[in-house]
C-alpha cells in the first residue's frame, strides 16, 4: 500500500490539485477497489467533502455507470475514476466536465501501472509535452520510421496537436492517468507501420514479434495479424471503412516509463515511443466514429517534422 500511497499523492495533490474547500468523488469498481481506496484516503485528508463510490465493472469501455455514480461525478469539483472499463468516453464524464468538474480517468488501471506511471513529476511531463508540441505544431507533414520497418507519412491538414499532460487544474479539464503524450488525428496517412511494442489483444509483444499494417490514403489496407484483422473486420460490418481509419499519431512524453509492461494505457505514454491507432478519432479532433480504437506502440522511432528530426523525450542526448 505504500507504493499506492505515493502514486495517490501524486494524482490527488499534483495532477488534480485538490483543495480543502473542494469536493472530491472517487469512482471505482469491484476489481479496482484497492486503488480507489488509496486515492480516497489521500483525498479525505485534504477535504472533508470526499466520497468513494463503487459499482460492478462495466460491460465494455464506454458503458455508462449507474445513475447514482453519474450524479456523484456531476456534483463534485474533482473526480478520479480508477475503473476496469473506461469512463473517458461516457455521457457521465462529459456532463461532469460540463458542470465544471476536473476529471481524471484511469481506465483498466492495475497496481503496477498505477505505481509505475505515477512515479513521476507531472510538471516535468507537461514541459516535455510543450517541447514536443513546439517542434511539430507548424509542420504540414510528419514522417515516422523505425528499425522494425515503419515508414509512414502523415498529412496534418487543419488538425490540431493535443497534449495529455496529467495536469488537471482548471474547471472542466479532463485527462487520463497515467498521462504523458502529444497526439493528433491526421487528415491523411500513407505508408507502413510495424508495431513491435504493445497492442491489444496481444499485450506486450515477444522479442521478434511484429504486427505490420499498410496504409493508403488514410485507410489501413493490410493487417498482418489474424486476431486484429478479425476485430477490424467485425467493426467494419457496422461502420464500413470507418473501422479502417488511421485515427491517431501519438508521441509519448512520460520519461518515468522506461520499460514497456504490456498495458496500452501506460506503454503509449513511455517517453521516446510513438503510437499509431486505428478506428475512432471523433473524440480527439477527427471526424470518424467507430466502435474500436486500437493503439499500437512502436519502439525506437525517428520522427521528422517537415524533414527536421524531432527530439523525443528520453532521447535528448
GROMACS .gro file of C-alpha atoms in nm, residues 76-219:
model
  144
   76UNK     CA    1  -1.806   1.700  -0.746
   77UNK     CA    2  -1.532   1.955  -0.806
   78UNK     CA    3  -1.277   1.677  -0.864
   79UNK     CA    4  -1.338   1.325  -0.997
   80UNK     CA    5  -1.089   1.038  -1.005
   81UNK     CA    6  -1.211   0.723  -1.179
   82UNK     CA    7  -0.993   0.410  -1.148
   83UNK     CA    8  -1.219   0.160  -1.326
   84UNK     CA    9  -1.190  -0.165  -1.516
   85UNK     CA   10  -1.377  -0.028  -1.817
   86UNK     CA   11  -1.314   0.325  -1.936
   87UNK     CA   12  -1.541   0.613  -1.838
   88UNK     CA   13  -1.348   0.852  -2.063
   89UNK     CA   14  -1.599   0.848  -2.348
   90UNK     CA   15  -1.924   0.843  -2.147
   91UNK     CA   16  -2.202   1.095  -2.103
   92UNK     CA   17  -2.135   1.080  -1.729
   93UNK     CA   18  -1.780   1.207  -1.778
   94UNK     CA   19  -1.885   1.468  -2.032
   95UNK     CA   20  -2.162   1.600  -1.807
   96UNK     CA   21  -1.924   1.616  -1.511
   97UNK     CA   22  -1.680   1.826  -1.715
   98UNK     CA   23  -1.963   2.042  -1.843
   99UNK     CA   24  -2.061   2.107  -1.482
  100UNK     CA   25  -1.706   2.226  -1.411
  101UNK     CA   26  -1.550   1.916  -1.259
  102UNK     CA   27  -1.184   1.837  -1.306
  103UNK     CA   28  -1.175   1.471  -1.411
  104UNK     CA   29  -0.902   1.208  -1.427
  105UNK     CA   30  -0.997   0.869  -1.567
  106UNK     CA   31  -0.776   0.566  -1.507
  107UNK     CA   32  -0.923   0.302  -1.740
  108UNK     CA   33  -0.808  -0.056  -1.694
  109UNK     CA   34  -0.560   0.057  -1.433
  110UNK     CA   35  -0.358  -0.204  -1.246
  111UNK     CA   36  -0.149  -0.158  -0.935
  112UNK     CA   37   0.171  -0.200  -1.139
  113UNK     CA   38   0.063   0.056  -1.398
  114UNK     CA   39  -0.059   0.294  -1.126
  115UNK     CA   40   0.265   0.291  -0.931
  116UNK     CA   41   0.491   0.297  -1.238
  117UNK     CA   42   0.305   0.564  -1.434
  118UNK     CA   43   0.251   0.798  -1.139
  119UNK     CA   44   0.603   0.772  -1.003
  120UNK     CA   45   0.677   1.085  -1.199
  121UNK     CA   46   0.695   1.464  -1.183
  122UNK     CA   47   0.396   1.569  -1.388
  123UNK     CA   48   0.509   1.931  -1.411
  124UNK     CA   49   0.816   1.792  -1.590
  125UNK     CA   50   0.595   1.577  -1.814
  126UNK     CA   51   0.393   1.887  -1.903
  127UNK     CA   52   0.717   2.060  -2.001
  128UNK     CA   53   0.813   1.764  -2.223
  129UNK     CA   54   0.469   1.786  -2.389
  130UNK     CA   55   0.520   2.154  -2.457
  131UNK     CA   56   0.866   2.093  -2.605
  132UNK     CA   57   0.735   1.826  -2.844
  133UNK     CA   58   0.437   2.041  -2.947
  134UNK     CA   59   0.667   2.331  -3.027
  135UNK     CA   60   0.865   2.106  -3.264
  136UNK     CA   61   0.565   1.963  -3.451
  137UNK     CA   62   0.295   2.232  -3.424
  138UNK     CA   63   0.360   2.411  -3.752
  139UNK     CA   64   0.458   2.109  -3.961
  140UNK     CA   65   0.242   2.015  -4.257
  141UNK     CA   66   0.389   1.665  -4.275
  142UNK     CA   67   0.515   1.418  -4.015
  143UNK     CA   68   0.716   1.111  -4.110
  144UNK     CA   69   0.791   0.821  -3.873
  145UNK     CA   70   1.049   0.548  -3.932
  146UNK     CA   71   1.169   0.264  -3.709
  147UNK     CA   72   1.434  -0.011  -3.729
  148UNK     CA   73   1.146  -0.265  -3.742
  149UNK     CA   74   1.037  -0.135  -4.082
  150UNK     CA   75   0.799   0.151  -4.017
  151UNK     CA   76   0.798   0.423  -4.282
  152UNK     CA   77   0.478   0.622  -4.279
  153UNK     CA   78   0.394   0.982  -4.361
  154UNK     CA   79   0.108   1.181  -4.208
  155UNK     CA   80  -0.051   1.492  -4.357
  156UNK     CA   81  -0.171   1.712  -4.073
  157UNK     CA   82  -0.401   1.950  -4.262
  158UNK     CA   83  -0.607   2.169  -4.031
  159UNK     CA   84  -0.597   1.927  -3.737
  160UNK     CA   85  -0.458   2.042  -3.401
  161UNK     CA   86  -0.198   1.871  -3.184
  162UNK     CA   87  -0.330   1.795  -2.834
  163UNK     CA   88  -0.146   1.725  -2.508
  164UNK     CA   89  -0.231   1.484  -2.229
  165UNK     CA   90  -0.014   1.626  -1.951
  166UNK     CA   91  -0.183   1.486  -1.642
  167UNK     CA   92  -0.213   1.840  -1.502
  168UNK     CA   93  -0.585   1.897  -1.446
  169UNK     CA   94  -0.607   2.227  -1.259
  170UNK     CA   95  -0.878   2.417  -1.445
  171UNK     CA   96  -1.256   2.363  -1.420
  172UNK     CA   97  -1.386   2.138  -1.697
  173UNK     CA   98  -1.049   1.980  -1.777
  174UNK     CA   99  -1.004   1.605  -1.823
  175UNK     CA  100  -0.703   1.373  -1.854
  176UNK     CA  101  -0.612   1.009  -1.845
  177UNK     CA  102  -0.376   0.894  -1.572
  178UNK     CA  103  -0.105   0.785  -1.612
  179UNK     CA  104  -0.053   1.065  -1.864
  180UNK     CA  105   0.216   1.192  -2.093
  181UNK     CA  106   0.159   1.222  -2.466
  182UNK     CA  107   0.122   1.465  -2.753
  183UNK     CA  108  -0.118   1.340  -3.019
  184UNK     CA  109  -0.315   1.429  -3.329
  185UNK     CA  110  -0.574   1.287  -3.563
  186UNK     CA  111  -0.408   1.333  -3.905
  187UNK     CA  112  -0.612   1.415  -4.214
  188UNK     CA  113  -0.427   1.157  -4.425
  189UNK     CA  114  -0.155   0.894  -4.395
  190UNK     CA  115   0.034   0.669  -4.636
  191UNK     CA  116   0.297   0.401  -4.578
  192UNK     CA  117   0.373   0.112  -4.345
  193UNK     CA  118   0.385   0.092  -3.969
  194UNK     CA  119   0.518  -0.203  -3.772
  195UNK     CA  120   0.414  -0.248  -3.410
  196UNK     CA  121   0.687  -0.412  -3.201
  197UNK     CA  122   0.584  -0.290  -2.856
  198UNK     CA  123   0.234  -0.338  -2.718
  199UNK     CA  124  -0.104  -0.384  -2.884
  200UNK     CA  125  -0.434  -0.541  -2.784
  201UNK     CA  126  -0.526  -0.825  -2.775
  202UNK     CA  127  -0.166  -0.945  -2.751
  203UNK     CA  128  -0.033  -0.714  -2.483
  204UNK     CA  129   0.345  -0.686  -2.479
  205UNK     CA  130   0.482  -0.848  -2.792
  206UNK     CA  131   0.755  -1.110  -2.762
  207UNK     CA  132   1.106  -1.040  -2.889
  208UNK     CA  133   1.095  -1.055  -3.268
  209UNK     CA  134   0.715  -1.047  -3.286
  210UNK     CA  135   0.587  -0.777  -3.519
  211UNK     CA  136   0.246  -0.662  -3.642
  212UNK     CA  137   0.257  -0.494  -3.983
  213UNK     CA  138  -0.003  -0.255  -4.128
  214UNK     CA  139  -0.022  -0.099  -4.474
  215UNK     CA  140  -0.194   0.240  -4.507
  216UNK     CA  141  -0.318   0.415  -4.820
  217UNK     CA  142  -0.498   0.749  -4.829
  218UNK     CA  143  -0.577   0.733  -4.458
  219UNK     CA  144  -0.716   0.379  -4.456
   0.00000   0.00000   0.00000
